[in-house]
Short mmCIF file of C-alpha atoms and ligand atoms in Angstrom, two decimals:
data_model
loop_
_atom_site.label_atom_id
_atom_site.label_comp_id
_atom_site.label_asym_id
_atom_site.label_seq_id
_atom_site.Cartn_x
_atom_site.Cartn_y
_atom_site.Cartn_z
CA MET K 1 -36.24 40.53 -32.16
CA LYS K 2 -37.25 38.26 -29.56
CA MET K 3 -34.66 35.55 -28.39
CA THR K 4 -35.44 31.66 -27.87
CA PHE K 5 -33.41 29.14 -27.17
CA ARG K 6 -34.46 25.23 -28.44
CA TRP K 7 -35.70 22.90 -26.36
CA TYR K 8 -35.69 19.27 -26.74
CA GLY K 9 -38.38 18.64 -23.59
CA GLU K 10 -38.39 16.57 -21.38
CA SER K 11 -35.68 14.10 -22.26
CA ASP K 12 -33.07 17.23 -22.91
CA PRO K 13 -30.18 17.01 -21.29
CA VAL K 14 -30.20 20.61 -21.06
CA THR K 15 -32.73 22.28 -18.14
CA LEU K 16 -35.30 25.02 -19.32
CA GLU K 17 -33.80 26.15 -15.63
CA GLN K 18 -30.47 26.30 -17.05
CA ILE K 19 -31.84 27.78 -20.43
CA ARG K 20 -33.59 31.00 -17.95
CA GLN K 21 -30.48 31.43 -16.20
CA ILE K 22 -29.17 32.82 -20.41
CA PRO K 23 -29.46 36.19 -20.65
CA ASN K 24 -32.19 38.22 -22.62
CA ILE K 25 -33.74 34.49 -22.85
CA LYS K 26 -37.96 34.69 -22.82
CA GLY K 27 -38.63 31.86 -24.30
CA VAL K 28 -38.00 28.34 -25.83
CA VAL K 29 -38.75 26.95 -29.36
CA SER K 30 -40.33 23.33 -29.07
CA ALA K 31 -41.75 20.82 -30.03
CA ILE K 32 -44.10 17.34 -28.68
CA TYR K 33 -41.83 14.66 -29.98
CA ASP K 34 -43.80 11.48 -29.23
CA ILE K 35 -46.67 11.87 -31.39
CA PRO K 36 -46.37 10.03 -34.35
CA VAL K 37 -45.31 11.87 -38.06
CA GLY K 38 -49.01 12.53 -39.72
CA GLU K 39 -50.78 11.81 -35.91
CA ALA K 40 -53.07 15.32 -34.88
CA TRP K 41 -51.59 17.41 -31.66
CA PRO K 42 -53.92 17.23 -28.98
CA TYR K 43 -54.69 19.95 -27.69
CA ASP K 44 -54.73 19.01 -23.91
CA ARG K 45 -50.90 17.69 -24.91
CA ILE K 46 -49.82 21.24 -26.41
CA MET K 47 -51.20 22.99 -23.23
CA LYS K 48 -49.14 19.79 -20.93
CA LEU K 49 -45.50 21.41 -22.60
CA LYS K 50 -46.76 24.82 -22.47
CA GLN K 51 -47.72 24.80 -18.60
CA THR K 52 -44.04 23.13 -17.73
CA VAL K 53 -42.61 26.01 -19.87
CA GLU K 54 -44.17 28.13 -18.50
CA ASP K 55 -44.06 27.05 -14.54
CA ALA K 56 -40.59 27.64 -15.69
CA GLY K 57 -40.43 30.84 -16.33
CA LEU K 58 -40.17 31.12 -19.47
CA ALA K 59 -42.75 31.54 -22.55
CA LEU K 60 -43.19 28.46 -25.45
CA SER K 61 -42.90 30.97 -28.00
CA VAL K 62 -42.41 28.61 -31.37
CA ILE K 63 -43.20 25.38 -32.37
CA GLU K 64 -40.19 23.04 -33.93
CA SER K 65 -41.16 21.03 -35.84
CA VAL K 66 -44.89 19.96 -36.17
CA PRO K 67 -42.84 17.56 -38.64
CA VAL K 68 -44.85 16.67 -42.73
CA HIS K 69 -45.80 13.37 -43.18
CA GLU K 70 -43.93 11.75 -46.09
CA ASP K 71 -47.46 11.29 -48.22
CA ILE K 72 -47.77 15.12 -48.28
CA LYS K 73 -44.52 15.75 -49.54
CA THR K 74 -44.90 12.04 -52.17
CA GLY K 75 -48.56 13.03 -53.05
CA ASP K 76 -49.90 10.42 -52.38
CA GLY K 77 -51.59 7.69 -50.02
CA ASP K 78 -53.16 9.31 -47.15
CA ARG K 79 -51.97 13.02 -48.24
CA ASP K 80 -55.43 13.98 -47.52
CA ARG K 81 -55.64 12.73 -44.42
CA TYR K 82 -52.21 14.01 -43.52
CA ILE K 83 -53.02 17.71 -44.49
CA GLU K 84 -56.44 17.63 -42.56
CA ASN K 85 -54.77 16.86 -39.22
CA TYR K 86 -51.81 19.30 -39.97
CA CYS K 87 -54.40 21.45 -40.14
CA ILE K 88 -56.28 20.22 -36.94
CA THR K 89 -52.86 20.19 -34.92
CA LEU K 90 -52.41 24.01 -36.31
CA ARG K 91 -56.56 24.73 -34.69
CA ASN K 92 -54.62 23.75 -31.62
CA LEU K 93 -51.65 25.55 -31.39
CA SER K 94 -54.04 28.26 -32.09
CA LYS K 95 -56.02 27.67 -29.44
CA ALA K 96 -53.14 27.46 -26.93
CA GLY K 97 -51.82 30.86 -28.13
CA ILE K 98 -48.84 29.54 -30.57
CA ASP K 99 -48.30 32.36 -33.05
CA THR K 100 -45.45 30.91 -35.21
CA VAL K 101 -44.88 27.06 -36.02
CA CYS K 102 -42.32 25.49 -38.45
CA TYR K 103 -41.40 23.09 -40.23
CA ASN K 104 -39.89 21.60 -43.43
CA PHE K 105 -40.04 19.77 -46.46
CA MET K 106 -36.99 17.53 -47.00
CA PRO K 107 -37.58 14.42 -48.62
CA VAL K 108 -36.90 11.64 -45.54
CA PHE K 109 -33.95 13.07 -44.46
CA ASP K 110 -34.29 16.69 -41.99
CA TRP K 111 -30.34 17.63 -41.77
CA THR K 112 -27.64 15.44 -43.03
CA ARG K 113 -23.56 15.07 -41.61
CA SER K 114 -21.29 13.16 -42.60
CA GLU K 115 -19.59 13.67 -38.94
CA LEU K 116 -21.16 14.58 -35.36
CA ASP K 117 -18.53 14.66 -33.10
CA HIS K 118 -15.54 16.15 -35.57
CA ARG K 119 -12.57 17.30 -33.09
CA LEU K 120 -11.48 21.04 -33.88
CA PRO K 121 -7.89 22.05 -33.90
CA ASP K 122 -8.78 24.12 -30.04
CA GLY K 123 -10.58 20.42 -28.97
CA SER K 124 -14.27 21.23 -29.65
CA THR K 125 -16.40 18.70 -31.53
CA ALA K 126 -18.58 19.66 -34.32
CA LEU K 127 -20.89 18.77 -36.56
CA ILE K 128 -19.00 18.56 -39.94
CA TYR K 129 -20.75 17.92 -44.17
CA ASP K 130 -17.92 16.37 -46.34
CA GLU K 131 -20.15 15.40 -49.86
CA LYS K 132 -17.52 12.27 -50.56
CA THR K 133 -18.15 10.87 -46.96
CA VAL K 134 -21.99 11.28 -47.66
CA ALA K 135 -22.21 10.15 -51.44
CA LYS K 136 -20.30 6.91 -49.86
CA MET K 137 -23.46 6.23 -47.21
CA ASN K 138 -25.69 4.17 -47.43
CA PRO K 139 -28.95 5.48 -45.84
CA LEU K 140 -29.93 2.02 -45.67
CA GLY K 141 -27.43 0.66 -44.05
CA GLY K 142 -27.74 2.95 -40.74
CA ASP K 143 -24.28 4.00 -41.16
CA LEU K 144 -25.85 7.19 -39.45
CA SER K 145 -28.88 8.53 -37.23
CA LEU K 146 -29.47 11.84 -36.25
CA PRO K 147 -31.28 13.56 -34.27
CA GLY K 148 -32.89 15.55 -36.36
CA TRP K 149 -34.59 12.80 -38.10
CA ASP K 150 -37.40 10.28 -37.96
CA ALA K 151 -35.92 7.13 -36.32
CA SER K 152 -39.74 5.65 -36.62
CA TYR K 153 -38.72 3.82 -40.31
CA THR K 154 -37.76 0.65 -40.25
CA LYS K 155 -35.93 -0.68 -43.12
CA GLU K 156 -38.02 -1.77 -44.84
CA GLY K 157 -40.40 0.79 -44.44
CA MET K 158 -36.98 3.33 -45.34
CA LYS K 159 -36.19 0.95 -48.71
CA ALA K 160 -39.36 1.50 -50.15
CA LEU K 161 -39.84 5.67 -49.51
CA LEU K 162 -36.66 5.49 -51.06
CA GLU K 163 -37.60 4.11 -53.73
CA LYS K 164 -40.70 6.30 -54.11
CA TYR K 165 -38.86 9.12 -54.71
CA GLN K 166 -36.87 7.72 -57.24
CA THR K 167 -39.58 8.77 -59.90
CA ILE K 168 -40.30 12.45 -57.90
CA THR K 169 -38.44 15.64 -59.94
CA GLU K 170 -38.07 18.47 -57.98
CA GLU K 171 -41.06 20.19 -60.02
CA ASP K 172 -43.45 17.43 -58.66
CA LEU K 173 -41.59 18.46 -54.55
CA TRP K 174 -43.09 21.74 -55.65
CA ASN K 175 -46.52 20.84 -56.94
CA ASN K 176 -46.95 18.89 -53.91
CA LEU K 177 -46.29 21.71 -51.55
CA LYS K 178 -49.04 24.18 -53.59
CA TYR K 179 -50.74 21.50 -52.83
CA PHE K 180 -49.92 21.36 -48.62
CA LEU K 181 -49.81 24.89 -48.95
CA ASP K 182 -52.96 25.75 -50.74
CA ARG K 183 -54.63 23.78 -47.94
CA VAL K 184 -53.17 24.22 -44.39
CA ILE K 185 -52.20 28.61 -44.83
CA LYS K 186 -55.70 28.83 -45.36
CA VAL K 187 -56.14 27.31 -41.52
CA ALA K 188 -52.49 29.26 -40.46
CA GLU K 189 -54.30 32.45 -41.75
CA GLU K 190 -57.65 32.11 -39.98
CA VAL K 191 -56.20 31.03 -36.97
CA HIS K 192 -53.61 32.98 -37.11
CA VAL K 193 -50.33 31.04 -36.94
CA LYS K 194 -47.17 32.53 -39.33
CA MET K 195 -45.97 29.73 -41.32
CA ALA K 196 -42.26 29.20 -41.33
CA ILE K 197 -40.13 26.74 -43.41
CA HIS K 198 -37.01 26.55 -43.32
CA PRO K 199 -34.41 25.66 -45.77
CA ASP K 200 -33.12 22.51 -46.65
CA ASP K 201 -29.79 21.82 -45.26
CA PRO K 202 -27.26 21.20 -46.32
CA PRO K 203 -29.22 22.83 -49.74
CA TRP K 204 -28.09 20.30 -52.29
CA SER K 205 -29.82 16.98 -52.97
CA ILE K 206 -28.56 13.53 -51.14
CA PHE K 207 -28.94 11.25 -51.54
CA GLY K 208 -30.67 11.36 -54.91
CA LEU K 209 -33.22 12.68 -53.20
CA PRO K 210 -34.77 16.20 -54.99
CA ARG K 211 -33.63 19.13 -51.85
CA ILE K 212 -36.20 22.62 -53.24
CA ILE K 213 -35.75 25.02 -50.56
CA THR K 214 -32.17 26.00 -51.61
CA LYS K 215 -31.29 29.76 -53.12
CA LYS K 216 -32.76 32.95 -53.40
CA GLU K 217 -35.05 32.30 -56.46
CA ASN K 218 -36.40 29.57 -55.01
CA ILE K 219 -37.10 31.13 -51.78
CA GLU K 220 -38.79 33.71 -54.20
CA ARG K 221 -41.04 31.00 -56.16
CA PHE K 222 -42.33 29.08 -52.76
CA LEU K 223 -43.17 32.25 -51.25
CA LYS K 224 -45.36 32.94 -54.47
CA LEU K 225 -46.40 29.53 -53.89
CA TYR K 226 -49.63 31.18 -52.09
CA ASP K 227 -48.71 35.56 -51.37
CA SER K 228 -49.72 35.11 -47.55
CA PRO K 229 -46.95 36.70 -44.46
CA TYR K 230 -48.44 33.10 -43.09
CA ASN K 231 -46.48 31.36 -45.82
CA GLY K 232 -43.13 32.70 -44.37
CA LEU K 233 -39.77 31.82 -43.57
CA THR K 234 -37.24 30.72 -40.75
CA LEU K 235 -34.12 31.87 -41.87
CA CYS K 236 -31.76 29.46 -41.41
CA SER K 237 -28.46 30.91 -41.62
CA GLY K 238 -25.96 27.98 -41.06
CA SER K 239 -28.50 26.25 -43.18
CA LEU K 240 -28.31 28.40 -46.20
CA GLY K 241 -24.41 29.88 -46.45
CA VAL K 242 -22.98 26.53 -46.94
CA LEU K 243 -23.14 27.72 -50.00
CA ALA K 244 -20.75 30.49 -51.11
CA SER K 245 -23.42 31.77 -54.13
CA ASN K 246 -26.10 31.94 -50.78
CA ASP K 247 -25.75 35.75 -49.79
CA ILE K 248 -27.53 35.18 -46.40
CA ALA K 249 -27.99 39.27 -45.77
CA ASP K 250 -29.14 40.33 -48.74
CA MET K 251 -32.17 37.44 -48.37
CA VAL K 252 -32.42 38.96 -45.23
CA TYR K 253 -33.05 42.30 -47.12
CA SER K 254 -34.97 40.99 -50.47
CA PHE K 255 -37.43 38.97 -47.88
CA CYS K 256 -37.83 40.35 -44.09
CA SER K 257 -41.29 40.90 -44.05
CA ARG K 258 -42.23 37.10 -44.59
CA ILE K 259 -39.24 36.03 -42.14
CA HIS K 260 -41.11 35.01 -38.62
CA PHE K 261 -37.54 33.07 -37.45
CA ALA K 262 -34.64 33.58 -37.92
CA HIS K 263 -31.60 30.52 -37.20
CA ILE K 264 -28.54 32.21 -37.10
CA ARG K 265 -25.04 29.88 -37.20
CA ASN K 266 -22.01 30.19 -38.42
CA VAL K 267 -20.74 27.94 -40.89
CA LYS K 268 -16.96 27.59 -42.73
CA ILE K 269 -16.61 26.23 -46.44
CA THR K 270 -14.13 24.31 -46.33
CA GLY K 271 -14.72 22.56 -49.99
CA ASP K 272 -16.91 21.74 -52.10
CA LYS K 273 -19.82 20.55 -50.70
CA CYS K 274 -17.56 20.31 -47.59
CA PHE K 275 -18.25 22.45 -43.85
CA GLU K 276 -18.00 22.59 -40.32
CA GLU K 277 -20.29 23.52 -38.06
CA ALA K 278 -18.49 26.84 -36.99
CA GLY K 279 -18.97 29.35 -33.32
CA HIS K 280 -20.95 31.60 -33.72
CA LEU K 281 -18.78 34.67 -34.03
CA SER K 282 -18.22 35.99 -37.32
CA SER K 283 -14.15 34.70 -37.89
CA GLY K 284 -14.66 31.71 -36.90
CA GLY K 285 -16.68 30.88 -40.23
CA SER K 286 -17.32 31.85 -43.74
CA LEU K 287 -20.24 34.20 -42.72
CA ASP K 288 -20.57 37.95 -41.99
CA MET K 289 -22.75 38.04 -38.70
CA VAL K 290 -22.37 41.52 -38.30
CA LYS K 291 -24.10 42.63 -41.34
CA ILE K 292 -26.98 39.43 -41.16
CA LEU K 293 -27.51 41.13 -37.85
CA LYS K 294 -27.27 44.45 -39.27
CA ALA K 295 -29.80 43.44 -42.39
CA TYR K 296 -32.27 41.73 -39.21
CA HIS K 297 -32.39 45.20 -37.54
CA ASP K 298 -32.35 47.51 -39.82
CA CYS K 299 -35.40 46.07 -41.78
CA GLY K 300 -36.89 46.34 -38.08
CA PHE K 301 -36.95 42.33 -37.43
CA CYS K 302 -39.06 41.83 -34.72
CA GLY K 303 -39.89 38.10 -34.62
CA TYR K 304 -38.11 35.61 -33.53
CA ILE K 305 -34.06 34.67 -33.74
CA ARG K 306 -32.28 32.26 -32.05
CA PRO K 307 -28.86 30.22 -32.27
CA ASP K 308 -28.48 27.82 -33.78
CA HIS K 309 -26.65 23.87 -33.24
CA GLY K 310 -23.58 24.84 -31.43
CA ARG K 311 -19.62 23.19 -30.78
CA MET K 312 -19.29 20.07 -28.47
CA ILE K 313 -17.18 22.52 -25.73
CA TRP K 314 -15.45 22.14 -22.19
CA GLY K 315 -16.34 17.74 -22.28
CA GLU K 316 -20.38 18.84 -22.62
CA LYS K 317 -22.02 15.46 -23.40
CA GLY K 318 -25.30 16.11 -24.88
CA ARG K 319 -27.63 16.09 -28.17
CA PRO K 320 -24.98 16.96 -31.55
CA GLY K 321 -25.43 20.33 -32.45
CA TYR K 322 -28.01 21.45 -29.48
CA GLY K 323 -24.86 21.22 -25.62
CA LEU K 324 -26.02 24.08 -24.03
CA TYR K 325 -22.95 25.92 -23.57
CA ASP K 326 -21.87 27.04 -27.38
CA ARG K 327 -25.63 28.01 -28.19
CA ALA K 328 -25.40 30.19 -25.19
CA LEU K 329 -22.06 32.00 -26.29
CA GLY K 330 -23.71 32.27 -29.62
CA ALA K 331 -26.98 33.88 -27.72
CA ALA K 332 -24.91 36.54 -25.73
CA TYR K 333 -22.72 37.01 -28.78
CA ILE K 334 -26.24 37.88 -31.03
CA ASN K 335 -27.06 39.74 -28.13
CA GLY K 336 -23.96 41.82 -28.05
CA ILE K 337 -24.51 42.37 -31.60
CA TRP K 338 -28.23 43.58 -31.28
CA GLU K 339 -27.14 45.33 -27.98
CA THR K 340 -24.92 47.82 -30.50
CA LEU K 341 -26.54 47.89 -32.78
CA GLU K 342 -30.19 50.15 -30.76
CA LYS K 343 -27.35 52.08 -29.38
CA THR K 344 -25.40 53.58 -32.32
CA THR K 345 -28.28 53.56 -35.22
CA GLN K 346 -29.88 56.93 -35.58
CA LYS K 347 -33.33 56.42 -35.25
C1 CS2 Y 1 -32.70 21.69 -37.37
C2 CS2 Y 1 -33.17 21.22 -38.03
O1 CS2 Y 1 -30.72 23.92 -38.50
C3 CS2 Y 1 -32.27 23.47 -37.95
O2 CS2 Y 1 -32.57 24.12 -37.46
O3 CS2 Y 1 -31.57 21.31 -35.90
O4 CS2 Y 1 -33.09 19.54 -37.67
C4 CS2 Y 1 -34.57 21.77 -37.44
O5 CS2 Y 1 -35.00 22.27 -36.57
C5 CS2 Y 1 -35.98 21.32 -38.77
O6 CS2 Y 1 -35.48 21.03 -40.46
C6 CS2 Y 1 -37.18 22.58 -39.02
O7 CS2 Y 1 -37.82 22.02 -39.55
MN1 MN Y 2 -31.48 26.00 -38.57
#
């Protein structure tokens, strides 16, 4: 495995210098954040990002994410133009030496939580999700804005988009995803960029919007939509793991050759469709992290891996889910488990 850490660019309160000092972190996962969704990323902008990261002694390992325009997900408007732009971005990323791109196909909203700074008994704060609270939230009311969401919508734009989704079923979303893959993966194969879809977080419908990358049988269906190693996965333990019926280690064994990027994070299921983000340690949450990492190790996983969201600890202020300290502890924990697996497994 190749250990990485997410960095949100120059505006991230976490610096590349700090990231470099976390043991075993050789590369960062980043993106260009100021290009509107749907526009092609120019080669020189990608090279500028890469240079900044390399000047700090790190590699630009994965792009997370190249976002998918809503017209592609709804299958109308200017989808062909946006797909064409997506392909230009992939070509430019490849030219810059990038080999792995993460994206998601969640309508309108990326990861969603009901509270960003829920205080845990130990005094740290974490992101939590409570279905009843989310059900009462008005996506038009500005109740919550999450760091992963595209903040560029006007209220009217958001209203129109949500209305458009009223007529879009899960099957429509599958068809639109296939339309996208049929065009994009062909280019990904040509330029040797592995595409890695991130599962939906949480893995169920929110605000009445369809969500499809949610469970094993759907991931199987996804992989068959375009059967190529370039059509792969970002397997996020924390996103899928909030459903007790999702067995993450089993998914790793089943899909390993198609997992290009592993997100490692623990979550504590606190009720039906309710969860808290936990520290990475197994005993802090509902997932068995050793079992999950052993599955990767057994499969000879050599893709990229990163600690995913962390809590806010030691008084840190920063981007919810993406502070330095708890994620660094997560990386150290993953390193420890991996080293143990390396040294105790008969080759
Ligand atoms: C999240 C997402 O779980 C996660 O990694 O932070 O925002 C994720 O980066 C995107 O869904 C990937 O496209
Ligand atoms: Mn993730």
